[in-house]
Coordinates of C-alpha atoms in Angstrom, one line a residue:
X1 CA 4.4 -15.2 -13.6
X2 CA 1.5 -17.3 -14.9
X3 CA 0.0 -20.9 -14.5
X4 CA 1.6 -24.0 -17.0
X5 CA 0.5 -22.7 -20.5
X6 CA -2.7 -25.6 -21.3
X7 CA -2.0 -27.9 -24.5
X8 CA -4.5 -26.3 -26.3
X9 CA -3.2 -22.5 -26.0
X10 CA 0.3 -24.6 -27.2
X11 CA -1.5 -25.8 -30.3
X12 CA -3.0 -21.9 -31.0
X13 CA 0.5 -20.8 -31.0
X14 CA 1.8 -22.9 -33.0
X15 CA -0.7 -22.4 -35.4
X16 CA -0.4 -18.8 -35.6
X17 CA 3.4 -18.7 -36.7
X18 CA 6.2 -21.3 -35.9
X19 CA 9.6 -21.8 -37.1
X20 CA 8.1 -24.2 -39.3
X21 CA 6.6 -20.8 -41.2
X22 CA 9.6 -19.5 -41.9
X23 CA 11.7 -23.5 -43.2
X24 CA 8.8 -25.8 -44.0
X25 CA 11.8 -28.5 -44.8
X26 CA 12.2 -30.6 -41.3
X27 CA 16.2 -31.2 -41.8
X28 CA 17.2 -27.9 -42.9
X29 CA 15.2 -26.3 -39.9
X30 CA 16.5 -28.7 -37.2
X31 CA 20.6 -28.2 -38.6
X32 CA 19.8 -24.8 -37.7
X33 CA 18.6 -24.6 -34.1
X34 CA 20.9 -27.2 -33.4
X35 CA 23.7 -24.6 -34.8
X36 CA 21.5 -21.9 -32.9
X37 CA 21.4 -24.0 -29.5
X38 CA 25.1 -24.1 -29.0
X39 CA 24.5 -19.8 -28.7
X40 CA 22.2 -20.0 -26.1
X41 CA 24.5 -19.7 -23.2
X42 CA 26.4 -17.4 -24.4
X43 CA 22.8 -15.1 -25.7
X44 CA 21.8 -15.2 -22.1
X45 CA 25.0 -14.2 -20.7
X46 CA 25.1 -10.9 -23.2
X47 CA 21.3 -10.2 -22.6
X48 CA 21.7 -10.2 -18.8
X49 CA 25.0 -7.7 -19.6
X50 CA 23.0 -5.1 -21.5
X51 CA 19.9 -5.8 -19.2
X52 CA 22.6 -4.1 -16.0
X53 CA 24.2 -1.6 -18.4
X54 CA 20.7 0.0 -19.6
X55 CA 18.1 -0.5 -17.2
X56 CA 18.1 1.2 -13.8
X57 CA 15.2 -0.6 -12.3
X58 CA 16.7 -4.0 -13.4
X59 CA 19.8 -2.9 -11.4
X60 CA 17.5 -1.9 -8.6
X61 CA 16.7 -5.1 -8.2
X62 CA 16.8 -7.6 -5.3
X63 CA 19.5 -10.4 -6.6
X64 CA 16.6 -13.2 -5.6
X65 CA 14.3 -10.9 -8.3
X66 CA 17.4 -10.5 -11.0
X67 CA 17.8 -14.2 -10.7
X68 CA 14.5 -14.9 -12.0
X69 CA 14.6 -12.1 -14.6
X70 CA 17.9 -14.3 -15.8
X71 CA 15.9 -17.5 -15.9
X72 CA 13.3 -15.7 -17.9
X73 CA 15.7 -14.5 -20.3
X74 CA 17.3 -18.1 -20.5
X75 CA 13.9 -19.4 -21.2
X76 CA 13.0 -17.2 -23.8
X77 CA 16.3 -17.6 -25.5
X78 CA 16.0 -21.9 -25.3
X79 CA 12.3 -21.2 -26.1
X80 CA 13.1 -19.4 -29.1
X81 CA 15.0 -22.6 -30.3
X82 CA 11.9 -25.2 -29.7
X83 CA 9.8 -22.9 -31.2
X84 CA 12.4 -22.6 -34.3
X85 CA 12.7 -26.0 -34.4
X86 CA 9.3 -27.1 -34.2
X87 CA 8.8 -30.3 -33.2
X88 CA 5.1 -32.1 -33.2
X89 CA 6.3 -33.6 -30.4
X90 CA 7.0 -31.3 -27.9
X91 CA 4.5 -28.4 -29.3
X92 CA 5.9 -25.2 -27.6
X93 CA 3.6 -21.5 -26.6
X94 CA 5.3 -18.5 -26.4
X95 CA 3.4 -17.8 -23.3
X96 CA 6.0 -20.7 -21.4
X97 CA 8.2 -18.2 -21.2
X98 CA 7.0 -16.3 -18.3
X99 CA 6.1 -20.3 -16.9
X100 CA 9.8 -20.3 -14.6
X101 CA 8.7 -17.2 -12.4
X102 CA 6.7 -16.8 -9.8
X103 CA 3.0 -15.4 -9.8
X104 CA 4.2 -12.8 -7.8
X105 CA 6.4 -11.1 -10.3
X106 CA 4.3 -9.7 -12.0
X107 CA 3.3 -7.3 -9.0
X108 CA 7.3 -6.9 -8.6
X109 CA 8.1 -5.9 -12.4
X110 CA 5.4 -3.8 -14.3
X111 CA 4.7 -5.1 -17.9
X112 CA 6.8 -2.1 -19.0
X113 CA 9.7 -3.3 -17.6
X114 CA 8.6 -6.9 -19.5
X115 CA 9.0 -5.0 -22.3
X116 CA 11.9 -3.4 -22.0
X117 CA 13.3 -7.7 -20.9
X118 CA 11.6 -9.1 -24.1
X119 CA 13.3 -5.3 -26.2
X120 CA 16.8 -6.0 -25.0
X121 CA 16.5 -10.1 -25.4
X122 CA 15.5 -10.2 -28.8
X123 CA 17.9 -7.2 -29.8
X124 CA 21.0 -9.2 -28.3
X125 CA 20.0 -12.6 -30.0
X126 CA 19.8 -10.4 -33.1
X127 CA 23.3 -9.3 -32.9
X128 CA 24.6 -12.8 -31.7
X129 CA 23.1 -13.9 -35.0
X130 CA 24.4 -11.2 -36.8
X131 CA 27.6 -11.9 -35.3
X132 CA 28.6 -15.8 -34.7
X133 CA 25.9 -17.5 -37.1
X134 CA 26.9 -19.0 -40.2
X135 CA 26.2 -16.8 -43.1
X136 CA 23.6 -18.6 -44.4
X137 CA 21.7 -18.8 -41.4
X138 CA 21.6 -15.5 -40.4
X139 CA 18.9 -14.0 -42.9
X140 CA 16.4 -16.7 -41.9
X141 CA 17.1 -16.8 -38.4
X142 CA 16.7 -12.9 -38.6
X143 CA 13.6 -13.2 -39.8
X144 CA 12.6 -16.1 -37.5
X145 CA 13.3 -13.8 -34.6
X146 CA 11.0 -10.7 -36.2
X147 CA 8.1 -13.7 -35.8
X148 CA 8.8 -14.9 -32.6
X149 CA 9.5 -11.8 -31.1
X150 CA 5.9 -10.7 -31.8
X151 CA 4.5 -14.1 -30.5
X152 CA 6.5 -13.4 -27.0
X153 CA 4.9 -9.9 -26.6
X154 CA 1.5 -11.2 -27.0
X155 CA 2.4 -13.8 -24.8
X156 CA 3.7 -11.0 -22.4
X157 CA 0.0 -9.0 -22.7
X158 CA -1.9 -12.3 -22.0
X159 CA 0.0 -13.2 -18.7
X160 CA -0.5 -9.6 -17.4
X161 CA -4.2 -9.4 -18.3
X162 CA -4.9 -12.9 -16.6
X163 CA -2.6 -11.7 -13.8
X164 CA -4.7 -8.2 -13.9
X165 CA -7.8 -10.1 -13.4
X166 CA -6.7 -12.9 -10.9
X167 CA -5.5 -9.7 -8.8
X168 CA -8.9 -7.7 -9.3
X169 CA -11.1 -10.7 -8.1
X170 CA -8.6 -11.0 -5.2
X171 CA -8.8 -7.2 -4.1
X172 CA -12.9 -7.1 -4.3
X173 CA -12.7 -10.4 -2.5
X174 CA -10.5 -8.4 0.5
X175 CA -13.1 -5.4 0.1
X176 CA -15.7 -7.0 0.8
X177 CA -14.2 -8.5 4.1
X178 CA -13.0 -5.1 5.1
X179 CA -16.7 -3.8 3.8
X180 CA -18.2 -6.6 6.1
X181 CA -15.8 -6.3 9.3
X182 CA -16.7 -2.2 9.5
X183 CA -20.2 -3.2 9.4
X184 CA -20.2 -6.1 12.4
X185 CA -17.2 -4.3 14.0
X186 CA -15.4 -7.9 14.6
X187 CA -12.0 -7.5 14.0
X188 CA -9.2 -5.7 15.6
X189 CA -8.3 -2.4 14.4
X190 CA -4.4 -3.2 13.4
X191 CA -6.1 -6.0 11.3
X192 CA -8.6 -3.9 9.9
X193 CA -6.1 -1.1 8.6
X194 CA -3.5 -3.5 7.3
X195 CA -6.3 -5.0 5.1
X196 CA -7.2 -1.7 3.8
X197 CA -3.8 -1.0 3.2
X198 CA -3.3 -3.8 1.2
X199 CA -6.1 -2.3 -1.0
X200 CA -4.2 1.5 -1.3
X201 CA -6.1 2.9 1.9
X202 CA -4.3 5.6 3.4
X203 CA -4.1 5.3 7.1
X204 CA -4.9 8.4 9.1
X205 CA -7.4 9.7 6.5
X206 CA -11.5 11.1 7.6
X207 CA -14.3 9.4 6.7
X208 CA -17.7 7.9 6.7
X209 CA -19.8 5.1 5.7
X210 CA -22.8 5.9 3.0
X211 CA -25.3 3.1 2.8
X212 CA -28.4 2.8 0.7
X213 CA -30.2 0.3 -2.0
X214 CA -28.3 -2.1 -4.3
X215 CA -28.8 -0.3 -8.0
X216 CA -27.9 -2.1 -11.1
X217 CA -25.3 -5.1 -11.7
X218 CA -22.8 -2.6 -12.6
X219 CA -23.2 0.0 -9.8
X220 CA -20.3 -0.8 -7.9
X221 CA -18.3 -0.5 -11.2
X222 CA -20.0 3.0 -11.0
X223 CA -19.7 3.9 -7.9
X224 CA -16.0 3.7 -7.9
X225 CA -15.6 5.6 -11.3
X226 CA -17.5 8.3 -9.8
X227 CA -15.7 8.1 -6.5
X228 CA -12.3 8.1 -8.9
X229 CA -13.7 11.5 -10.6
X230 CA -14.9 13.1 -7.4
X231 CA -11.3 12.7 -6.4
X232 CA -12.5 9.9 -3.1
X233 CA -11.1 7.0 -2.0
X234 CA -13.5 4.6 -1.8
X235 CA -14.1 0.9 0.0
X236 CA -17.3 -0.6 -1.2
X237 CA -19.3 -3.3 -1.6
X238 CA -22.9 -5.5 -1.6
X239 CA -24.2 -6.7 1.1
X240 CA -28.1 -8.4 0.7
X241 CA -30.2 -6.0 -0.9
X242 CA -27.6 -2.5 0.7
X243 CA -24.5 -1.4 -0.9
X244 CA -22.2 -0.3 2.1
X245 CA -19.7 2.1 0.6
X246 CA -16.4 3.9 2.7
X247 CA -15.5 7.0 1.1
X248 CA -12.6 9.4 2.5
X249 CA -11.1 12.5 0.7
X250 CA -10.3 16.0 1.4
X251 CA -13.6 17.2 1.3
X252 CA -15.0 15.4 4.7
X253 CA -14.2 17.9 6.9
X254 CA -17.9 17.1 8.7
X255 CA -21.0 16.0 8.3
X256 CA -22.1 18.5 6.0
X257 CA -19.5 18.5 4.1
X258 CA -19.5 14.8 4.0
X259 CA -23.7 15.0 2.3
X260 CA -22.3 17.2 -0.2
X261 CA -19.2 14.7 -0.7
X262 CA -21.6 11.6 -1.1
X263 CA -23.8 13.3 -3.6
X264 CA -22.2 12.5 -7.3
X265 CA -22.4 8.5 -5.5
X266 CA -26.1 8.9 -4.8
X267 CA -27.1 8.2 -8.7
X268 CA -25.2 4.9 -8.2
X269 CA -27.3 3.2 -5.7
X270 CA -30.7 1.6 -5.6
X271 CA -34.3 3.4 -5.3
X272 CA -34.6 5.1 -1.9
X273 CA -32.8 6.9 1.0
X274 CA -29.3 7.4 0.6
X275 CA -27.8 8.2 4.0
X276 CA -24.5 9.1 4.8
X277 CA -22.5 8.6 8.6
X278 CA -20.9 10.9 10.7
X279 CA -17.4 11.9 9.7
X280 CA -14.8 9.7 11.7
X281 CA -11.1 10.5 12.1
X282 CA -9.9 7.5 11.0
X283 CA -10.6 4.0 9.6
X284 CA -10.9 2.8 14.0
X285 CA -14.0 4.8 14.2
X286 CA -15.9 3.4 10.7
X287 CA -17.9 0.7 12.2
X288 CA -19.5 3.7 14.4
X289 CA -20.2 5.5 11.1
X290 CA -21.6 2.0 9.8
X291 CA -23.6 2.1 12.8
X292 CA -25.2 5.3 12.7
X293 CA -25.8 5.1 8.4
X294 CA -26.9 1.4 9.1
X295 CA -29.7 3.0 12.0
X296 CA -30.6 5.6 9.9
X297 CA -31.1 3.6 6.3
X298 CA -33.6 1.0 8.5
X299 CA -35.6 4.3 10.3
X300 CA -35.6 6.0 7.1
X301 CA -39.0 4.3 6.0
X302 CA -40.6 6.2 8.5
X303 CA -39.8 9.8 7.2
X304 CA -40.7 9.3 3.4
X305 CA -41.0 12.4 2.7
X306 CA -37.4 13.4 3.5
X307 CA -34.9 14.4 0.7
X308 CA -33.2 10.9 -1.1
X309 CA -29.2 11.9 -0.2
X310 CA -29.4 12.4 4.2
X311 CA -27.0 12.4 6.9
X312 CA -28.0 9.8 9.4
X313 CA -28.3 12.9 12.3
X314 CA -31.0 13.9 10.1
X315 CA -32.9 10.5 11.0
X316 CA -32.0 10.8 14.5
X317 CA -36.1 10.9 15.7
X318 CA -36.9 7.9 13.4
X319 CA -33.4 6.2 15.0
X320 CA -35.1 6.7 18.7
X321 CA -38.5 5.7 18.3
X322 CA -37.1 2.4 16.5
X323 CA -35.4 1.7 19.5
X324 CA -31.8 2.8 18.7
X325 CA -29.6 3.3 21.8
X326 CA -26.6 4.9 20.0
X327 CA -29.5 7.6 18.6
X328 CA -30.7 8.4 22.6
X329 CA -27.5 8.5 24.1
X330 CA -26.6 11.6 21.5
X331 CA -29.9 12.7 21.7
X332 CA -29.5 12.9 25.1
X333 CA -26.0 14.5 25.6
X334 CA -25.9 16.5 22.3
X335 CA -29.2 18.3 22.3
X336 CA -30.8 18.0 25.8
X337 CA -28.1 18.1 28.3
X338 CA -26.4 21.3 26.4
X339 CA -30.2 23.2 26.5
X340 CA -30.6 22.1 30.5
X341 CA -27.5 23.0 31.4
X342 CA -28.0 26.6 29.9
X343 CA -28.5 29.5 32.1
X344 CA -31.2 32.2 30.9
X345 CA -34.2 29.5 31.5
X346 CA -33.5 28.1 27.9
X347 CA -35.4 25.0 28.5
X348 CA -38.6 26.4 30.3
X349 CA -38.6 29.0 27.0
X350 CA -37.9 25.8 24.6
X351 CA -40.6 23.6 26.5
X352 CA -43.7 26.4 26.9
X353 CA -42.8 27.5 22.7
X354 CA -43.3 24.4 22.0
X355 CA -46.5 23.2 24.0
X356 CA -48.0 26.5 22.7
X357 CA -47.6 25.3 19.0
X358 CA -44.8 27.9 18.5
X359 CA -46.5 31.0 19.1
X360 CA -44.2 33.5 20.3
X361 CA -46.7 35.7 21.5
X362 CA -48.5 32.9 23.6
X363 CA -45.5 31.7 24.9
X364 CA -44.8 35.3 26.0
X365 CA -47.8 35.5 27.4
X366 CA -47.8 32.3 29.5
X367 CA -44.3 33.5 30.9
X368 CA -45.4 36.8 31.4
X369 CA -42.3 38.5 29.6
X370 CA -41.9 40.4 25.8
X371 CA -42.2 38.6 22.4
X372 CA -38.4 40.2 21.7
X373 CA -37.1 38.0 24.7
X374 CA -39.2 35.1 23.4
X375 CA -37.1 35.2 20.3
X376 CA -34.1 36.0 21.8
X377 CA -34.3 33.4 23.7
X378 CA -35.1 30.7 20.4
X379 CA -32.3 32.1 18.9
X380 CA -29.9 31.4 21.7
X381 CA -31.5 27.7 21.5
X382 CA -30.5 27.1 18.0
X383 CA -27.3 28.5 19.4
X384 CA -26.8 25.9 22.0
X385 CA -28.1 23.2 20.6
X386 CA -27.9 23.4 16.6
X387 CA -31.4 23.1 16.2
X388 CA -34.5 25.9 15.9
X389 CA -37.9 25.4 17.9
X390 CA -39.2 27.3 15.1
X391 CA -38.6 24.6 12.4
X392 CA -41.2 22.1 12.7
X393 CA -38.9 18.8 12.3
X394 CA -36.2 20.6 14.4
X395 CA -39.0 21.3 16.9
X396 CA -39.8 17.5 16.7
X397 CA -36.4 16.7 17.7
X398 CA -36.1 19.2 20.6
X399 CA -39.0 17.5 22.2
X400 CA -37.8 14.4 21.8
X401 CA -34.7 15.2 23.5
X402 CA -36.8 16.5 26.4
X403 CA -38.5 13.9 26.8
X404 CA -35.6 11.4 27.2
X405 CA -33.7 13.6 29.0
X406 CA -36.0 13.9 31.6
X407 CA -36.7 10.1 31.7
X408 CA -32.9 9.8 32.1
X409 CA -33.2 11.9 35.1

């Protein structure tokens, strides 16, 4: 469960209580654990018997994983008897105990369940003194076991924590390569999802990528806590001067939805635009997201005035004029192929509003019909395209999209 215990964390045990607190004469205390030592068989064969009779997840067990659990116990028992005895020459730690078992246990059996192995070990040796010790042993030994018991469940708490942080330096090191292979879009997508499974992603799920300014050391501490509390799940991590997070929850039904989402993660990132990617179906389609949110964050200098939390379709003029294929393509078949394809001459209406500076009356009059069918006729744009001619940065857009379109072809 943990690394060989150094000499030095030996010697701190030893210092804090030994069985050498409890008989400070050398002969007496050494009689004794040599009395105690014949026990220990039988101690580990009694613990591992109560350990089946009252613990259902110890029964649960793989036999591989209950044979380590027995070697634990066996090495707690024979540790309690070098730590009785205490000899300079072989100084002993209480953390040794968990030394015999793999590093991986302690993914495999919670520190609850350490407990409950350290509970029943300690309450069995007490009856085994109780029982088969020599009268005058059993007081001291009793209270030799009180001490020791306490020095194992520190012990138990230490190998966890380390364990704890060993594993947390592991996952951010696995999040930020599944952070980094969404934003390059260089690894397959059965590799990518078993990664983020590793890391508790569930498969299947909606999403998008946010990107915006690195905040303070602690933001992606903060990010994630807000994430947690905005009930998201959430992949993130620093990249240069951006922090690139992937967030998924019940929310993200779409794009709007997905702004609204992002928002109580906005406080957490750096001075300027926040912008958020289209909702994907999956974790497949996040490197588009990246793409679009990565676009938008670079053309996002050029519209200053914008709000600070913005989808990346919001960008979408900036994304074109900085040369952004993925930006005309949609451009292109979202907003001008729908309004040219539209019966009701949508695009001549769309074209002469918006050379006439958006009068409705003067585009009326160059077309020679009624105001009324002027608007009508705006309102059936918005309609087909999502976006007014009467909104000066939709209008902005629309011409754009002409424009392209009609270089297209």
């Amino acid at each position: 469960m943990a690394s060989r215990s150094s000499s030095e964390s030996a010697r701190r045990a030893g210092m804090s209580s030994t069985g050498r607190t409890v008989v400070p004469s050398d002969r007496t205390r050494k009689a004794m654990a040599k009395r105690l030592a014949a026990r220990t068989s039988a101690m580990t064969t009694a613990t591992l018997a109560q350990m089946t009779q009252r613990h259902s997840w110890f029964r649960a067990l793989s036999a591989d994983d209950r044979s380590w659990i027995s070697i634990v116990a066996r090495n707690g028992i024979d540790g309690f008897v070098r730590w009785f005895a205490d000899d300079e020459a072989e100084p002993y730690s209480p953390t040794d105990v968990f030394d015999v078992a793999p590093r991986s246990m302690t993914r495999k059996i919670s520190l609850h369940q350490t407990v409950d192995l350290v509970r029943t070990t300690i309450e069995v040796v007490e009856e085994q003194i109780e029982e088969k010790m020599p009268r005058g042993d059993r007081s001291v030994l009793s209270n030799a076991i009180a001490h020791y018991s306490r020095e194992v469940a520190f012990a138990a708490a230490e190998v966890y924590a380390r364990a704890a942080e060993q594993r947390g330096t592991w996952d951010e090191r696995l999040e930020a390569l599944v952070v980094d292979a969404i934003v390059r879009d260089d690894v397959d997508d059965e590799q990518l999802t078993s990664r983020a499974s590793t890391l508790g992603w569930k498969p299947g799920s909606k999403l998008c990528v946010v990107v915006g300014a690195v905040g303070s050391s602690r933001a992606l501490h903060g990010l994630r806590r807000a994430a947690e509390h905005a009930h998201l799940s959430v992949l993130a991590a620093v990249q240069s001067d951006r922090m690139v997070a992937v967030i998924s929850g019940a929310a993200l039904s779409d794009d709007a939805s997905a702004v609204g989402a992002a928002e109580p993660l906005a406080e957490h990132f750096g001075e300027g635009p926040v912008v958020v990617g289209p909702v994907v179906g999956d974790l497949t389609g996040a490197p588009g997201s990246a793409r679009s949110a990565l676009s938008a964050a670079r053309a996002a200098v050029a519209w200053p005035e914008g709000p600070r939390l913005i989808a990346s379709a919001d960008v979408i003029p900036e994304r074109v004029l900085a040369g952004d294929r993925q930006a005309v393509e949609w451009l292109v078949a979202e907003v001008f192929t729908p309004l040219n394809e539209a019966t009701g001459d949508l695009m001549d209406t769309c074209v002469s509003f918006l050379d006439h500076g958006g009068s409705v009356e003067g585009t009326g009059r160059a077309m020679y019909i009624h105001p009324n069918t002027v608007r009508y006729r705006l309102k059936k744009i918005q309609d087909v395209t999502g976006y007014s001619p009467t909104d000066p940065r939709e209008a902005y857009l629309l011409r754009l999209a002409v424009t392209l379109g009609r270089l297209r072809g």
